[in-house]
Amino acid sequence: MKLDGVELRRIAMPLVAPFRTSFGTTTTREALLLRAVTAEAEGWGECVAMSDPLYSSEYVDAAADVLRRFLVPGVSSAGDANGVAPALAPFKGHRMAKAALEMAILDAELRATGVPLARELGAVHNWVPCGVSVGIMGSIPELLDAVDGYLDAGYVRIKLKIEPGWDVEPVRAVRERFGDDVLLQVDANSAYALADARQLARLDPFDLLLIEQPLDEEDVRGHATLARLVRTPICLDESITSARAAAAAISIGACSIVNIKAGRVGGYLEARRVHDVCAAHGVPVWCGGMLETGLGRAANVALAALPGFTLPGDTSASDRYYRTDVTEPFVLDGGHLAVPTGPGLGVTPVPDALDAVTMSTEWVPVLS
């Protein structure tokens, strides 16, 4: 499939409410969408990099720059979606930008052949269970009201963002209010150090599914030590950047659960490889979220339908974050989302909705 070029589209989407984590508060999601144009079909990709390099070293301006200057020109020899990663391998890092480009090319390729992304990845489910990520709140009552609303909406798992000073008490409050039957986990986004092991062990009595990424992303060995000091299972997020990284972390006991984010590992094809590595080691996985639009959400739901995704992911409904999505909204049904069945992503942007949030567009041709 010959790629004619890629449109880079900057958008800004206000959140329905501020979303606070240990590394900052988001009120508007600025994102970069890609439209890959070929003679046979067009495909869409979404870059999950944030406005500032706080969750990871990548950020939107840098992603646009590396795509414009290196990645889009560099993909001319890829041939097809499977060739994208090898073609871009000489360019170090920038996994989120690479993932967005691969996603757009893969979507175009699958639309041209009439194949849904879920089928291409090896999905075995038509519906996936959905959890929700609850940000750090200003007070315990505010947190309990939020959790109550999400449980009423049907979400089957609650994830609480935590940081030093906001950990044991909010978890205790949620358990006391809603009971032990609620699937509950916490996410630290690297906010702790190994010296905080005693504090993190205070979470053990609350029967959590997991503690996600408590330590720095580069401290994989520290996570292995922590895993021996707490009873709650350790899940890695930021530390898992590839299938090789997943295998290494599992081999030293740094985690017993893995959160897979396609953007963080360089694309949905590598995400499938991470899934396969974890399945081979008997390690359950779940699909993380990055405040995606309906485009990224469609791809995440397809990924979460693979057999190794045995825990509910952060594949929330569109209205969890946005009043109006750029695609037709994903709507929760009995705590689940339907896996798209149309070719490629199975969804496309609604022109008026997309135009309403577009800040700028830029065409990057691919020269033969």
Coordinates of C-alpha atoms in Angstrom, one line a residue:
M1 CA 0.0 0.0 0.0
K2 CA 1.5 3.3 -1.1
L3 CA 1.2 6.1 1.4
D4 CA 0.6 9.5 -0.3
G5 CA 0.9 11.5 2.9
V6 CA -0.3 12.1 6.4
E7 CA -2.4 15.0 7.8
L8 CA -1.4 16.1 11.3
R9 CA -4.4 17.5 13.1
R10 CA -4.2 19.3 16.5
I11 CA -7.3 19.2 18.5
A12 CA -8.4 20.5 22.0
M13 CA -11.2 18.8 23.9
P14 CA -12.4 20.1 27.2
L15 CA -13.0 17.4 29.9
V16 CA -16.3 17.2 31.7
A17 CA -14.4 17.7 34.9
P18 CA -10.7 18.2 35.9
F19 CA -8.7 15.0 36.1
R20 CA -6.0 15.1 38.7
T21 CA -3.1 12.6 39.1
S22 CA 0.1 12.6 41.0
F23 CA 1.8 14.4 38.1
G24 CA -0.7 17.1 37.4
T25 CA -4.3 18.2 36.6
T26 CA -5.8 18.0 33.1
T27 CA -8.8 20.2 32.2
T28 CA -8.5 20.1 28.4
R29 CA -7.1 17.3 26.4
E30 CA -4.9 18.6 23.6
A31 CA -4.2 15.8 21.2
L32 CA -2.6 15.0 17.8
L33 CA -4.7 13.0 15.3
L34 CA -3.2 11.5 12.1
R35 CA -5.0 10.9 8.8
A36 CA -3.1 8.5 6.5
V37 CA -4.0 8.9 2.9
T38 CA -3.5 6.1 0.3
A39 CA -5.0 5.4 -3.1
E40 CA -7.1 2.6 -1.6
A41 CA -8.3 4.1 1.7
E42 CA -7.7 6.6 4.5
G43 CA -6.9 5.6 8.0
W44 CA -6.9 7.4 11.4
G45 CA -4.4 7.4 14.2
E46 CA -4.2 9.1 17.6
C47 CA -1.1 10.1 19.4
V48 CA -1.6 9.7 23.2
A49 CA 1.3 12.1 24.1
M50 CA 0.1 14.8 26.5
S51 CA 0.7 18.6 26.3
D52 CA 3.6 18.5 28.8
P53 CA 6.3 15.8 29.4
L54 CA 5.0 14.8 32.8
Y55 CA 3.6 11.2 32.3
S56 CA 6.4 10.4 29.9
S57 CA 9.2 12.2 28.0
E58 CA 6.9 12.6 25.0
Y59 CA 4.6 15.6 24.5
V60 CA 2.4 16.8 21.6
D61 CA 4.7 19.4 20.1
A62 CA 7.6 17.0 20.0
A63 CA 5.4 14.3 18.5
A64 CA 4.3 16.6 15.7
D65 CA 7.9 17.7 15.1
V66 CA 9.3 14.2 14.9
L67 CA 6.5 13.0 12.7
R68 CA 6.9 15.9 10.3
R69 CA 10.7 15.7 10.1
F70 CA 11.6 12.1 10.5
L71 CA 8.8 9.5 10.9
V72 CA 6.4 10.2 8.1
P73 CA 9.3 10.6 5.6
G74 CA 10.9 7.5 7.1
V75 CA 7.9 5.3 6.6
S76 CA 8.0 5.5 2.8
S77 CA 9.8 2.1 2.6
A78 CA 7.5 0.3 5.1
G79 CA 5.3 -1.3 2.5
D80 CA 2.5 -2.2 5.0
A81 CA 1.7 -1.7 8.7
N82 CA 3.9 -4.6 9.7
G83 CA 6.8 -2.8 8.1
V84 CA 6.3 0.5 10.0
A85 CA 8.2 -0.5 13.2
P86 CA 11.2 -1.8 11.3
A87 CA 11.3 1.2 9.0
L88 CA 11.2 3.6 12.0
A89 CA 13.7 1.6 14.2
P90 CA 16.6 3.8 13.3
F91 CA 14.9 6.7 15.1
K92 CA 15.3 6.3 18.8
G93 CA 12.4 6.6 21.2
H94 CA 9.2 8.5 20.3
R95 CA 7.0 5.4 20.8
M96 CA 3.8 7.4 21.1
A97 CA 4.4 9.2 17.8
K98 CA 5.4 5.9 16.1
A99 CA 2.3 4.2 17.5
A100 CA 0.0 6.9 16.1
L101 CA 1.6 6.6 12.6
E102 CA 1.4 2.8 12.6
M103 CA -2.2 3.0 13.8
A104 CA -3.2 5.3 10.9
I105 CA -1.5 3.1 8.3
L106 CA -2.9 -0.1 9.8
D107 CA -6.4 1.5 9.8
A108 CA -6.1 2.4 6.2
E109 CA -4.8 -1.0 5.3
L110 CA -7.6 -2.8 7.1
R111 CA -10.3 -0.5 5.7
A112 CA -9.0 -1.3 2.2
T113 CA -9.3 -5.0 2.8
G114 CA -12.5 -4.9 4.9
V115 CA -10.9 -6.4 8.0
P116 CA -11.8 -5.2 11.5
L117 CA -8.9 -4.3 13.8
A118 CA -10.2 -6.7 16.5
R119 CA -10.0 -9.6 14.1
E120 CA -6.6 -8.6 12.9
L121 CA -5.2 -8.5 16.4
G122 CA -6.8 -11.8 17.4
A123 CA -9.8 -10.7 19.5
V124 CA -12.0 -13.4 21.0
H125 CA -14.7 -11.3 22.6
N126 CA -17.5 -9.1 21.3
W127 CA -17.8 -7.1 24.5
V128 CA -15.2 -5.9 27.0
P129 CA -15.8 -5.1 30.7
C130 CA -15.0 -1.5 31.6
G131 CA -13.4 0.0 34.6
V132 CA -13.0 3.7 35.4
S133 CA -10.1 5.8 36.6
V134 CA -11.0 8.2 39.4
G135 CA -8.7 11.2 39.9
I136 CA -7.4 12.6 43.1
M137 CA -10.1 14.7 44.7
G138 CA -10.3 17.7 47.0
S139 CA -12.0 15.7 49.8
I140 CA -13.2 12.2 50.8
P141 CA -16.9 13.1 50.4
E142 CA -16.2 14.3 46.9
L143 CA -14.4 11.1 46.1
L144 CA -17.2 9.0 47.5
D145 CA -19.8 10.9 45.4
A146 CA -17.8 10.3 42.3
V147 CA -17.3 6.6 42.9
D148 CA -21.0 6.3 43.7
G149 CA -21.9 7.8 40.4
Y150 CA -19.6 5.5 38.4
L151 CA -20.9 2.4 40.1
D152 CA -24.5 3.6 39.4
A153 CA -23.4 4.0 35.7
G154 CA -22.4 0.3 35.7
Y155 CA -18.6 0.4 35.8
V156 CA -17.4 -3.0 37.0
R157 CA -14.0 -1.8 38.4
I158 CA -12.9 1.3 40.2
K159 CA -9.3 2.6 40.0
L160 CA -8.2 5.3 42.4
K161 CA -5.3 7.6 41.7
I162 CA -3.1 8.0 44.7
E163 CA -0.1 9.9 45.9
P164 CA 1.7 10.4 49.3
G165 CA -0.9 11.9 51.6
W166 CA -3.8 10.6 49.5
D167 CA -3.7 6.8 49.7
V168 CA -4.8 4.8 52.7
E169 CA -7.6 7.1 53.8
P170 CA -9.4 7.3 50.4
V171 CA -9.1 3.6 49.9
R172 CA -10.4 2.9 53.4
A173 CA -13.3 5.3 52.8
V174 CA -14.3 3.6 49.5
R175 CA -14.1 0.1 51.1
E176 CA -16.2 1.2 54.1
R177 CA -18.8 2.9 51.9
F178 CA -19.1 0.4 49.1
G179 CA -17.9 -2.9 50.6
D180 CA -15.5 -5.7 49.6
D181 CA -17.4 -6.8 46.5
V182 CA -16.3 -3.7 44.5
L183 CA -13.3 -4.5 42.3
L184 CA -10.8 -1.8 43.5
Q185 CA -7.2 -0.9 42.5
V186 CA -4.9 2.0 42.9
D187 CA -2.5 3.9 40.6
A188 CA 0.4 5.9 41.9
N189 CA 2.0 7.0 38.5
S190 CA 5.5 6.6 40.0
A191 CA 4.8 8.9 43.0
Y192 CA 6.5 6.7 45.7
A193 CA 10.0 5.5 46.5
L194 CA 11.1 2.1 47.8
A195 CA 11.5 3.8 51.2
D196 CA 7.7 4.1 51.2
A197 CA 7.2 0.3 51.3
R198 CA 5.8 0.4 54.8
Q199 CA 3.2 3.0 53.8
L200 CA 2.2 1.0 50.7
A201 CA 1.9 -2.1 52.8
R202 CA -0.8 -0.4 54.8
L203 CA -3.0 -0.9 51.7
D204 CA -2.7 -4.7 52.0
P205 CA -5.8 -5.2 54.2
F206 CA -8.1 -3.6 51.6
D207 CA -8.0 -6.6 49.2
L208 CA -7.0 -4.5 46.2
L209 CA -6.6 -6.0 42.7
L210 CA -3.2 -4.3 42.4
I211 CA -1.0 -1.3 43.0
E212 CA -0.1 0.2 39.6
Q213 CA 3.4 1.7 39.0
P214 CA 4.2 2.8 42.6
L215 CA 7.9 3.5 41.8
D216 CA 9.8 5.4 39.1
E217 CA 9.5 3.9 35.7
E218 CA 13.3 3.1 35.5
D219 CA 13.3 1.4 38.9
V220 CA 12.2 -2.1 37.8
R221 CA 14.5 -3.8 40.3
G222 CA 13.0 -1.6 43.0
H223 CA 9.6 -2.9 42.1
A224 CA 10.9 -6.5 42.4
T225 CA 12.0 -5.7 46.0
L226 CA 8.7 -3.9 46.8
A227 CA 6.8 -7.0 45.5
R228 CA 8.4 -9.0 48.3
L229 CA 7.5 -6.4 50.9
V230 CA 3.7 -6.0 50.2
R231 CA 1.0 -8.5 49.7
T232 CA -1.0 -6.5 47.1
P233 CA 0.1 -7.5 43.5
I234 CA 2.3 -5.0 41.7
C235 CA 1.3 -3.9 38.2
L236 CA 3.7 -2.1 35.9
D237 CA 2.6 0.6 33.5
E238 CA 5.2 3.2 32.6
S239 CA 8.0 0.7 33.0
I240 CA 6.6 -1.6 30.2
T241 CA 7.9 -0.1 27.0
S242 CA 8.0 -3.2 24.8
A243 CA 7.5 -7.0 24.8
R244 CA 11.2 -7.3 25.8
A245 CA 10.8 -5.0 28.8
A246 CA 7.7 -7.0 29.9
A247 CA 9.7 -10.2 29.7
A248 CA 12.5 -8.8 31.7
A249 CA 10.3 -7.3 34.4
I250 CA 8.4 -10.6 34.8
S251 CA 11.6 -12.6 34.9
I252 CA 12.8 -10.8 38.0
G253 CA 9.5 -10.7 39.8
A254 CA 8.9 -6.9 39.4
C255 CA 5.3 -7.4 38.5
S256 CA 2.6 -10.0 38.5
I257 CA 0.1 -8.0 36.3
V258 CA 0.8 -5.7 33.3
N259 CA -1.1 -2.7 32.1
I260 CA -0.8 -2.5 28.3
K261 CA -1.0 0.9 26.5
A262 CA -0.4 0.7 22.8
G263 CA 1.0 4.2 22.6
R264 CA 3.5 3.6 25.4
V265 CA 4.9 0.5 23.7
G266 CA 5.1 1.8 20.1
G267 CA 1.8 0.6 18.6
Y268 CA -0.9 -2.0 18.6
L269 CA 1.2 -4.6 16.9
E270 CA 3.8 -4.4 19.7
A271 CA 1.0 -4.3 22.2
R272 CA -0.2 -7.7 20.9
R273 CA 3.4 -9.0 21.4
V274 CA 3.4 -7.7 25.0
H275 CA 0.1 -9.5 25.4
D276 CA 1.6 -12.7 24.0
V277 CA 4.6 -12.6 26.3
C278 CA 2.5 -12.0 29.4
A279 CA 0.1 -14.9 28.4
A280 CA 3.1 -17.2 27.9
H281 CA 4.2 -16.4 31.5
G282 CA 0.7 -16.6 33.0
V283 CA 0.6 -12.9 33.7
P284 CA -2.8 -11.2 33.3
V285 CA -3.0 -8.0 31.4
W286 CA -5.5 -5.1 31.1
C287 CA -5.8 -2.1 28.8
G288 CA -4.9 1.3 30.1
G289 CA -6.3 4.6 28.9
M290 CA -4.8 8.0 28.1
L291 CA -8.0 10.1 27.8
E292 CA -8.4 9.0 24.2
T293 CA -11.0 10.3 21.7
G294 CA -13.3 7.8 20.1
L295 CA -10.6 6.9 17.6
G296 CA -8.1 5.7 20.3
R297 CA -11.0 4.2 22.3
A298 CA -12.1 2.1 19.4
A299 CA -8.6 0.7 19.0
N300 CA -8.2 0.1 22.8
V301 CA -11.5 -1.8 22.9
A302 CA -10.4 -4.0 20.0
L303 CA -7.1 -4.7 21.9
A304 CA -8.9 -5.4 25.1
A305 CA -10.9 -8.2 23.4
L306 CA -7.8 -10.4 23.2
P307 CA -7.9 -13.5 25.4
G308 CA -5.2 -12.4 27.9
F309 CA -7.1 -9.3 28.9
T310 CA -8.7 -10.9 31.9
L311 CA -9.0 -7.7 34.1
P312 CA -11.3 -4.8 33.3
G313 CA -9.4 -1.9 31.6
D314 CA -9.7 1.9 31.6
T315 CA -11.8 1.7 28.4
S316 CA -14.4 4.0 29.8
A317 CA -17.4 5.3 27.9
S318 CA -17.0 8.5 25.9
D319 CA -19.0 10.5 28.4
R320 CA -16.6 9.7 31.2
Y321 CA -14.3 12.4 29.8
Y322 CA -16.1 14.3 27.0
R323 CA -19.5 15.8 26.5
T324 CA -19.0 15.4 22.7
D325 CA -16.6 13.0 21.2
V326 CA -15.1 13.3 17.7
T327 CA -16.7 10.0 16.8
E328 CA -20.1 8.6 17.6
P329 CA -19.9 8.0 21.3
F330 CA -19.0 4.8 23.0
V331 CA -21.9 4.0 25.4
L332 CA -21.7 1.7 28.4
D333 CA -24.1 -1.3 28.3
G334 CA -24.2 -3.4 31.4
G335 CA -20.7 -2.3 32.4
H336 CA -19.3 -3.3 29.0
L337 CA -18.5 -1.7 25.6
A338 CA -19.1 -3.4 22.3
V339 CA -16.1 -4.2 20.2
P340 CA -16.3 -2.4 16.8
T341 CA -17.0 -4.7 13.9
G342 CA -16.5 -2.4 10.9
P343 CA -13.4 -2.4 8.8
G344 CA -10.3 -1.0 10.5
L345 CA -11.1 0.9 13.7
G346 CA -14.7 0.5 12.9
V347 CA -15.4 4.2 13.6
T348 CA -14.6 7.5 11.8
P349 CA -14.7 11.1 13.0
V350 CA -18.0 13.0 12.7
P351 CA -16.9 16.0 10.5
D352 CA -18.7 18.7 12.4
A353 CA -17.6 17.4 15.8
L354 CA -14.0 17.1 14.6
D355 CA -14.0 20.6 13.0
A356 CA -15.3 22.1 16.3
V357 CA -12.3 21.0 18.3
T358 CA -9.6 21.4 15.6
M359 CA -6.9 23.9 16.3
S360 CA -4.7 23.4 13.2
T361 CA -4.0 20.9 10.3
E362 CA -0.8 20.3 8.4
W363 CA -0.2 18.1 5.4
V364 CA 3.0 16.0 5.3
P365 CA 3.6 14.3 1.9
V366 CA 5.4 11.1 1.5
L367 CA 8.0 11.3 -1.3
S368 CA 8.9 8.3 -3.3

